[in-house]
Short mmCIF file of C-alpha atoms in Angstrom, two decimals:
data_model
loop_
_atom_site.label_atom_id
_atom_site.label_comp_id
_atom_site.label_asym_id
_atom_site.label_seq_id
_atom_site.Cartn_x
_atom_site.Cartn_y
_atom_site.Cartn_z
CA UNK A 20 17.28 9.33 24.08
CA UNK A 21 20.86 10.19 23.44
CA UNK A 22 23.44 8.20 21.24
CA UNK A 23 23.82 4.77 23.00
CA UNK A 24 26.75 4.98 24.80
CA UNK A 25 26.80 1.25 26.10
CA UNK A 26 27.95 -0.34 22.89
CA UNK A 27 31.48 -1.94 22.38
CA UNK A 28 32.99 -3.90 25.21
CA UNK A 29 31.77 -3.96 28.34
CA UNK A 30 32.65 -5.78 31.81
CA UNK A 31 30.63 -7.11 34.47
CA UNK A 32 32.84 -6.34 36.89
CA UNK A 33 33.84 -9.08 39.83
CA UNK A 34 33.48 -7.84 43.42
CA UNK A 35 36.13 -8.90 45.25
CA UNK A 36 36.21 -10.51 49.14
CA UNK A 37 39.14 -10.40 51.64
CA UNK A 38 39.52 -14.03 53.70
CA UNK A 39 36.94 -12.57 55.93
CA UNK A 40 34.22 -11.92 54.09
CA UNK A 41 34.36 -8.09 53.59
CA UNK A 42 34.78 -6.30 50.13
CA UNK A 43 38.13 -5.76 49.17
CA UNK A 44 38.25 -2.18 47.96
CA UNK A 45 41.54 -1.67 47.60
CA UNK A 46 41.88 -4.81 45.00
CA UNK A 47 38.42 -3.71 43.32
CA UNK A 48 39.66 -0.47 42.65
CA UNK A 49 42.74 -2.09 41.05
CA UNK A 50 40.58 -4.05 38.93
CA UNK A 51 38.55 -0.87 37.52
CA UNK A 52 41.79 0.75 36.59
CA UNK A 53 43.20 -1.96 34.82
CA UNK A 54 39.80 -1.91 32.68
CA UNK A 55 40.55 1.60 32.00
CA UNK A 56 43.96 0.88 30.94
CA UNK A 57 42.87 -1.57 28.54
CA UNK A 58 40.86 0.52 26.64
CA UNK A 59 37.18 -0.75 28.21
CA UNK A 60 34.27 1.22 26.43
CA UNK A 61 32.05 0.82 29.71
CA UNK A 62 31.89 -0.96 32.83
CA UNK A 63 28.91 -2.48 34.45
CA UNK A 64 29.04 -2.74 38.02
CA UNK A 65 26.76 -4.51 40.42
CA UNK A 66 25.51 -7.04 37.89
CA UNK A 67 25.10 -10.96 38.67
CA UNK A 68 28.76 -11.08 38.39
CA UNK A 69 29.47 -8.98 40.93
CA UNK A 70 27.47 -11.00 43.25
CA UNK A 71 25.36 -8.17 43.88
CA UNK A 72 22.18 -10.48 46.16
CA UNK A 73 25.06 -10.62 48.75
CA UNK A 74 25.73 -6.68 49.06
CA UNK A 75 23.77 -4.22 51.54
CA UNK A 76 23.06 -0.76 50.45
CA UNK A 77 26.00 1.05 51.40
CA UNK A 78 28.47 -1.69 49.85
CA UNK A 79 26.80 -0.96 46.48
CA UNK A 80 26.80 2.98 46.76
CA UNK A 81 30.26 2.41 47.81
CA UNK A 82 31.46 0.37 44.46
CA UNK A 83 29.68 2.47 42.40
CA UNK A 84 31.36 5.68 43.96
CA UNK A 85 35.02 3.79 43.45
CA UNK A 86 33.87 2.94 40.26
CA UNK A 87 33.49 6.60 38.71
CA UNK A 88 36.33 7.44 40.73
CA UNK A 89 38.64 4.98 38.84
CA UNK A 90 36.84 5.10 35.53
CA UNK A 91 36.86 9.03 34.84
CA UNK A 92 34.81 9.53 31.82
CA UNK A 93 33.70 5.87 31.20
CA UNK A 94 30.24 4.78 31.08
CA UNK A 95 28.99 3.23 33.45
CA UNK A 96 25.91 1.03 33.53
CA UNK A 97 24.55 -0.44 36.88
CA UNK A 98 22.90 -3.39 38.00
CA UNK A 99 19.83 -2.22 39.33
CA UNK A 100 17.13 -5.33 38.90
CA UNK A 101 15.20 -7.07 42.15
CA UNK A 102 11.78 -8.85 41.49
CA UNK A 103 9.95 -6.21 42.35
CA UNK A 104 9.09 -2.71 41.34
CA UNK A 105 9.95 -0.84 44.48
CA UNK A 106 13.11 -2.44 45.12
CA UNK A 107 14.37 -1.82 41.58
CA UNK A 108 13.23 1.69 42.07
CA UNK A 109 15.28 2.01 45.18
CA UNK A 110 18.44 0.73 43.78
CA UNK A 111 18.19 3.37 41.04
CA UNK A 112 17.49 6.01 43.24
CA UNK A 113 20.86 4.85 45.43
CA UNK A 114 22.65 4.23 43.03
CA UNK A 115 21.32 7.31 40.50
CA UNK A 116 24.89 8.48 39.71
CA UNK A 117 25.40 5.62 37.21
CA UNK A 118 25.09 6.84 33.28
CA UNK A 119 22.39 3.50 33.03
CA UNK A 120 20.67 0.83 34.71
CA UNK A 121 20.66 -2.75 33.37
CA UNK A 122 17.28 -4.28 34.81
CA UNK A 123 16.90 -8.03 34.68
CA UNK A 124 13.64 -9.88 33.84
CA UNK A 125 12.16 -10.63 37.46
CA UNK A 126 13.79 -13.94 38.56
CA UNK A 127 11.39 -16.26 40.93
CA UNK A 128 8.17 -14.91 40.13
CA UNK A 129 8.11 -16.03 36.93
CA UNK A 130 6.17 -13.75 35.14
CA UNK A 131 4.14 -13.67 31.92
CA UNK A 132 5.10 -11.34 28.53
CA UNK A 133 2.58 -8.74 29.72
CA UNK A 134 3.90 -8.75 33.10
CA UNK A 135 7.08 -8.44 32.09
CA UNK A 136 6.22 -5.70 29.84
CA UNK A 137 4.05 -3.87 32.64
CA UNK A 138 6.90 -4.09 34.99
CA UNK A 139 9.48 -2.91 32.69
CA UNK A 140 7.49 0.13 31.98
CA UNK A 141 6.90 0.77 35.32
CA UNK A 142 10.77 1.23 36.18
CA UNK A 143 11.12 2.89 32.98
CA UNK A 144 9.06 5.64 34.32
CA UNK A 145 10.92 6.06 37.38
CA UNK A 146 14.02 7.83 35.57
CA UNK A 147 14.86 9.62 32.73
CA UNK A 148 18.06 7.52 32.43
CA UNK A 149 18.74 4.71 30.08
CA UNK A 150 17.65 1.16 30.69
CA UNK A 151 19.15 -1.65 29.20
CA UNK A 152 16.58 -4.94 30.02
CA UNK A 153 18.90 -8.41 30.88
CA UNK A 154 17.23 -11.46 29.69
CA UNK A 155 18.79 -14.27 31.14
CA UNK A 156 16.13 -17.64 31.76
CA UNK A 157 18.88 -19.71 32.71
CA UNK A 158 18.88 -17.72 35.55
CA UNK A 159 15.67 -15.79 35.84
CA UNK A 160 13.39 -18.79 35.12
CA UNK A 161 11.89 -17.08 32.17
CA UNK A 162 12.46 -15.41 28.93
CA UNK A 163 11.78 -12.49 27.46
CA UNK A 164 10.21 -13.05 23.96
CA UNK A 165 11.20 -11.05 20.92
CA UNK A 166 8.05 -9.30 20.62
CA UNK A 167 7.87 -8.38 24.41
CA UNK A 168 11.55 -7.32 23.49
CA UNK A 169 10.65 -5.20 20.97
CA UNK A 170 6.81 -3.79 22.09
CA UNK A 171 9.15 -2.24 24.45
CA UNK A 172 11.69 -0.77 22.50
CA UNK A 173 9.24 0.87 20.58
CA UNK A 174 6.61 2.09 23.18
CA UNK A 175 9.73 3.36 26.16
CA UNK A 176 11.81 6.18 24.83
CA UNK A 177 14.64 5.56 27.45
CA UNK A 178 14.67 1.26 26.87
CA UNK A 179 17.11 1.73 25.04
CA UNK A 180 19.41 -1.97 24.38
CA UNK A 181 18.63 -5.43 25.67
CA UNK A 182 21.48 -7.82 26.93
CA UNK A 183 20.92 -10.98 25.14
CA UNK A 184 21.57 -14.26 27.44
CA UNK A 185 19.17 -16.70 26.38
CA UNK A 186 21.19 -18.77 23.77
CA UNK A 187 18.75 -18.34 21.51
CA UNK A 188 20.44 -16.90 18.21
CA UNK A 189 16.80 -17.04 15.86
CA UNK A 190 15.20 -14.86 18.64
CA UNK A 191 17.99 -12.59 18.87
CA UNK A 192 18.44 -12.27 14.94
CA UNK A 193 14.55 -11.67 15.21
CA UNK A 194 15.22 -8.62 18.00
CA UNK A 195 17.85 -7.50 16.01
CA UNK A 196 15.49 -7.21 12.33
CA UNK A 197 12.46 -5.57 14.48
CA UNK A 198 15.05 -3.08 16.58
CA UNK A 199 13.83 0.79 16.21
CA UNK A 200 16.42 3.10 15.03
CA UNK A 201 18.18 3.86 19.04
CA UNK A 202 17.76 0.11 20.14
CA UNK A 203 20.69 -2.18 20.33
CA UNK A 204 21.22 -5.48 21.41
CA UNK A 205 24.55 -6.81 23.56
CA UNK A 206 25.42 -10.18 23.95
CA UNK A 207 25.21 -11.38 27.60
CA UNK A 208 26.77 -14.60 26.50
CA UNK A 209 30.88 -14.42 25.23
CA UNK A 210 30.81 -17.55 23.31
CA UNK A 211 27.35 -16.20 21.31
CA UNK A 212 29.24 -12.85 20.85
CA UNK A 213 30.80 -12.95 17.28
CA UNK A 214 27.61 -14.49 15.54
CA UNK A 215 25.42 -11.59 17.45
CA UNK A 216 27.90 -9.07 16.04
CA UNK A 217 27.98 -10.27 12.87
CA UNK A 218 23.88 -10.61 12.73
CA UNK A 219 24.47 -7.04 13.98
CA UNK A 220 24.87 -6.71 17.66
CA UNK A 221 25.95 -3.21 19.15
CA UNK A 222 28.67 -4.92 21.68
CA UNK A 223 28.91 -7.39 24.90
CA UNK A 224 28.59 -7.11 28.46
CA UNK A 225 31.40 -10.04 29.50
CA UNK A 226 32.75 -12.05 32.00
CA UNK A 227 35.62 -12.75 29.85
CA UNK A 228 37.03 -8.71 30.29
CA UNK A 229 37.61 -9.16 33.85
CA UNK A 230 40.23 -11.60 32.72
CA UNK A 231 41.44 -10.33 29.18
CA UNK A 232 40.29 -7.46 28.83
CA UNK A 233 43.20 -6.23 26.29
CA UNK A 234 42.15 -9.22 24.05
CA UNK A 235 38.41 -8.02 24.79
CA UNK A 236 38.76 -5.06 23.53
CA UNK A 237 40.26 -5.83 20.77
CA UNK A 238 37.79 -8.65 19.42
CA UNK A 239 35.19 -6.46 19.60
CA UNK A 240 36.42 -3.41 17.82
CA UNK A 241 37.75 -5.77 15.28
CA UNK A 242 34.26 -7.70 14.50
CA UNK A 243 32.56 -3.71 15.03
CA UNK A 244 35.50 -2.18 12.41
CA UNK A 245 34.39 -4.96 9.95
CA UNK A 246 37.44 -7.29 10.28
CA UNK A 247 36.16 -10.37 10.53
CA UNK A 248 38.94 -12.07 9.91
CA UNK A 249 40.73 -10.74 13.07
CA UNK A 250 37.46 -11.08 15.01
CA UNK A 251 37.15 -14.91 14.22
CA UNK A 252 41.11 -15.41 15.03
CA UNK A 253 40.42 -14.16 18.51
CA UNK A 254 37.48 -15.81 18.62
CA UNK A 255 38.65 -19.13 18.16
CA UNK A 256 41.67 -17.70 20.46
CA UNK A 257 39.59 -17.60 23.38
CA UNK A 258 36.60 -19.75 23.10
CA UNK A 259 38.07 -22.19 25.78
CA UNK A 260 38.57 -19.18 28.14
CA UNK A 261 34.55 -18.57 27.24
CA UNK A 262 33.47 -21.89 27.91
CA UNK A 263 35.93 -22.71 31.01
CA UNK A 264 34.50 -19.52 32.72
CA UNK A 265 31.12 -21.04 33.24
CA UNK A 266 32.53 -24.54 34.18
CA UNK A 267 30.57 -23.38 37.43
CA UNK A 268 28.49 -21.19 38.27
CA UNK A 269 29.49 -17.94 37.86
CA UNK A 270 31.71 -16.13 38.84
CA UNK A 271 33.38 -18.70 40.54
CA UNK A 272 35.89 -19.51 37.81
CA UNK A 273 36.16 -15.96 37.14
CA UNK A 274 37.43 -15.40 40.48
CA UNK A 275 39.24 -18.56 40.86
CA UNK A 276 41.57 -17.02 37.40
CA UNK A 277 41.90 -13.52 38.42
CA UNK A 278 42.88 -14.79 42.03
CA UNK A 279 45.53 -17.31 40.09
CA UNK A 280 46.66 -13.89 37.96
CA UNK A 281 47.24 -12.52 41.61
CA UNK A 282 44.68 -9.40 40.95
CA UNK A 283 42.32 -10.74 43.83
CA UNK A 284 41.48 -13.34 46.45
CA UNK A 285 39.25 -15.85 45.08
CA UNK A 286 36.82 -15.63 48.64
CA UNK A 287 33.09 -16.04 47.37
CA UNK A 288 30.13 -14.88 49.47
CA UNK A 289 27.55 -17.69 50.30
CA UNK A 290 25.49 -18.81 48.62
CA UNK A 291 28.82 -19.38 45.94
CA UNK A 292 31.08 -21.36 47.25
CA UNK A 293 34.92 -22.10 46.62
CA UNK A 294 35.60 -23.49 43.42
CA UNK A 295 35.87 -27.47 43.09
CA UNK A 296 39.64 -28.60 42.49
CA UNK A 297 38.53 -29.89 39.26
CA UNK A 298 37.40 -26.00 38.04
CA UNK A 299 40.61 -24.73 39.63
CA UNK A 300 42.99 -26.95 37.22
CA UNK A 301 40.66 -26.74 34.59
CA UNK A 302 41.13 -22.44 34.74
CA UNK A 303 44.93 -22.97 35.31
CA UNK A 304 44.81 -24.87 32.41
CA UNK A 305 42.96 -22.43 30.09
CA UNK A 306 45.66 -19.32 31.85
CA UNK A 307 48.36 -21.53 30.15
CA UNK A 308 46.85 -21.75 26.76
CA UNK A 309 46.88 -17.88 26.82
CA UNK A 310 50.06 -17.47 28.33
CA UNK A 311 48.70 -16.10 30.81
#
């Protein structure tokens, strides 16, 4: 494979709702272009952030098609992973003018290592494009081991990064020492992000940019430029944004601060529901302490 070109900072982008229920495009399209603004080194659109479960077909051909639009010349990687092999291989194939797929470890079915590795090989084969594995038990109700991690970056040219969401920073260090030359790992989790860079980590996928993502951006190049010192100020900077921004289930805080910014309505689809009054003053709060 080429150069990775999902390393840096990278956002998994919100989809916004109107009142009603149906995507707001205008206000999503809004949203990419501020990324852009800000200096974003790739976006990741239809992840679990964007609520993705709720959209049909066309609503995710559509985001992705308003996403290159508004992102000229940034990377894009989309969310492409179902529980199964031929619905992953149809979201590729819809949405196959992405630059990468990020493929989560099947949630539900709760498979084994080799199943895991036999189903990640399987979609591998399907395209010549990039794919970026998600492990994320908390969600998933597994986890991908380091080894299963790793048999696969070395035996599938085109796996080519795992995003890391597991919590567990001895397994990641352990990805990170086994890596092939070509692999990288991103942190799926913000407040986990400066020790995986520091162990070596390529970048993040975060929650956080949809928010900040001036003061994103600029952690990340600081901690990838070597100054630490900067990196650990903005780390400590925004570790309550981090932490707040999972106070439920996200992205319902995520929405509940961009809608408080006034970028977006803060309209959920079911099964996510409005956020609790408690999570709205608790986000207010954390706006305040970045002057935001």
């Amino acid at each position: 494979m080429n150069e990775l070109i999902f390393k840096g900072c990278g956002t998994a982008l919100v989809t916004p709702f109107k009142e009603d229920g149906s995507i707001d495009y205008e206000a999503y399209a809004k949203s990419v272009a501020r990324q852009v603004e800000a200096g974003i080194d790739f976006l990741v659109p239809l992840g679990t952030t964007a609520e993705t479960p709720t959209l049909t077909a066309g609503e995710k051909a559509e985001l992705l098609r308003l996403t290159r639009l508004n992102a000229p010349g940034v990377p894009l990687l989309a969310g492409v992973g179902t529980n199964s092999v031929p619905a992953t291989i149809a979201n590729m194939e819809l949405l196959s003018e992405a630059d990468g797929f990020l493929v989560v470890v099947p949630f539900y079915n709760k498979p084994t290592q080799e199943g895991q590795y036999q189903y990640f090989k399987a979609v591998a084969a399907a395209t010549d494009k990039p794919i970026v594995l998600y492990n994320v038990p908390g969600r998933t109700g597994v986890n991908m081991e380091a080894a299963t991690a790793l048999r696969l970056a070395r035996e599938i040219p085109n796996v080519v990064a795992i995003k890391e969401a597991s919590g567990k920073i001895s397994q990641i260090s352990e990805i990170l020492a086994g890596a092939p030359e070509g692999f990288s790992v991103l942190s799926g989790d913000d407040g986990l992000t400066y020790p995986i860079l520091a162990l070596g980590g390529a970048g993040v996928i975060s929650v956080a940019s949809n928010v900040v993502p001036g003061l994103m951006v600029e952690f990340i190049s600081a901690a990838l430029d070597g100054d630490a010192a900067r990196a650990l100020e903005l780390h400590h900077k925004l570790s309550p944004l981090f932490k707040n921004l999972f106070c439920e289930s996200s992205p319902i805080p995520a929405k509940a601060a961009l809608s408080e910014m006034g970028l977006m309505g803060a309209t959920l689809r079911l099964p996510l529901s409005s956020p609790s009054e408690k999570t709205v003053a608790i986000i207010k709060d954390t706006l305040k302490g970045l002057e935001l």
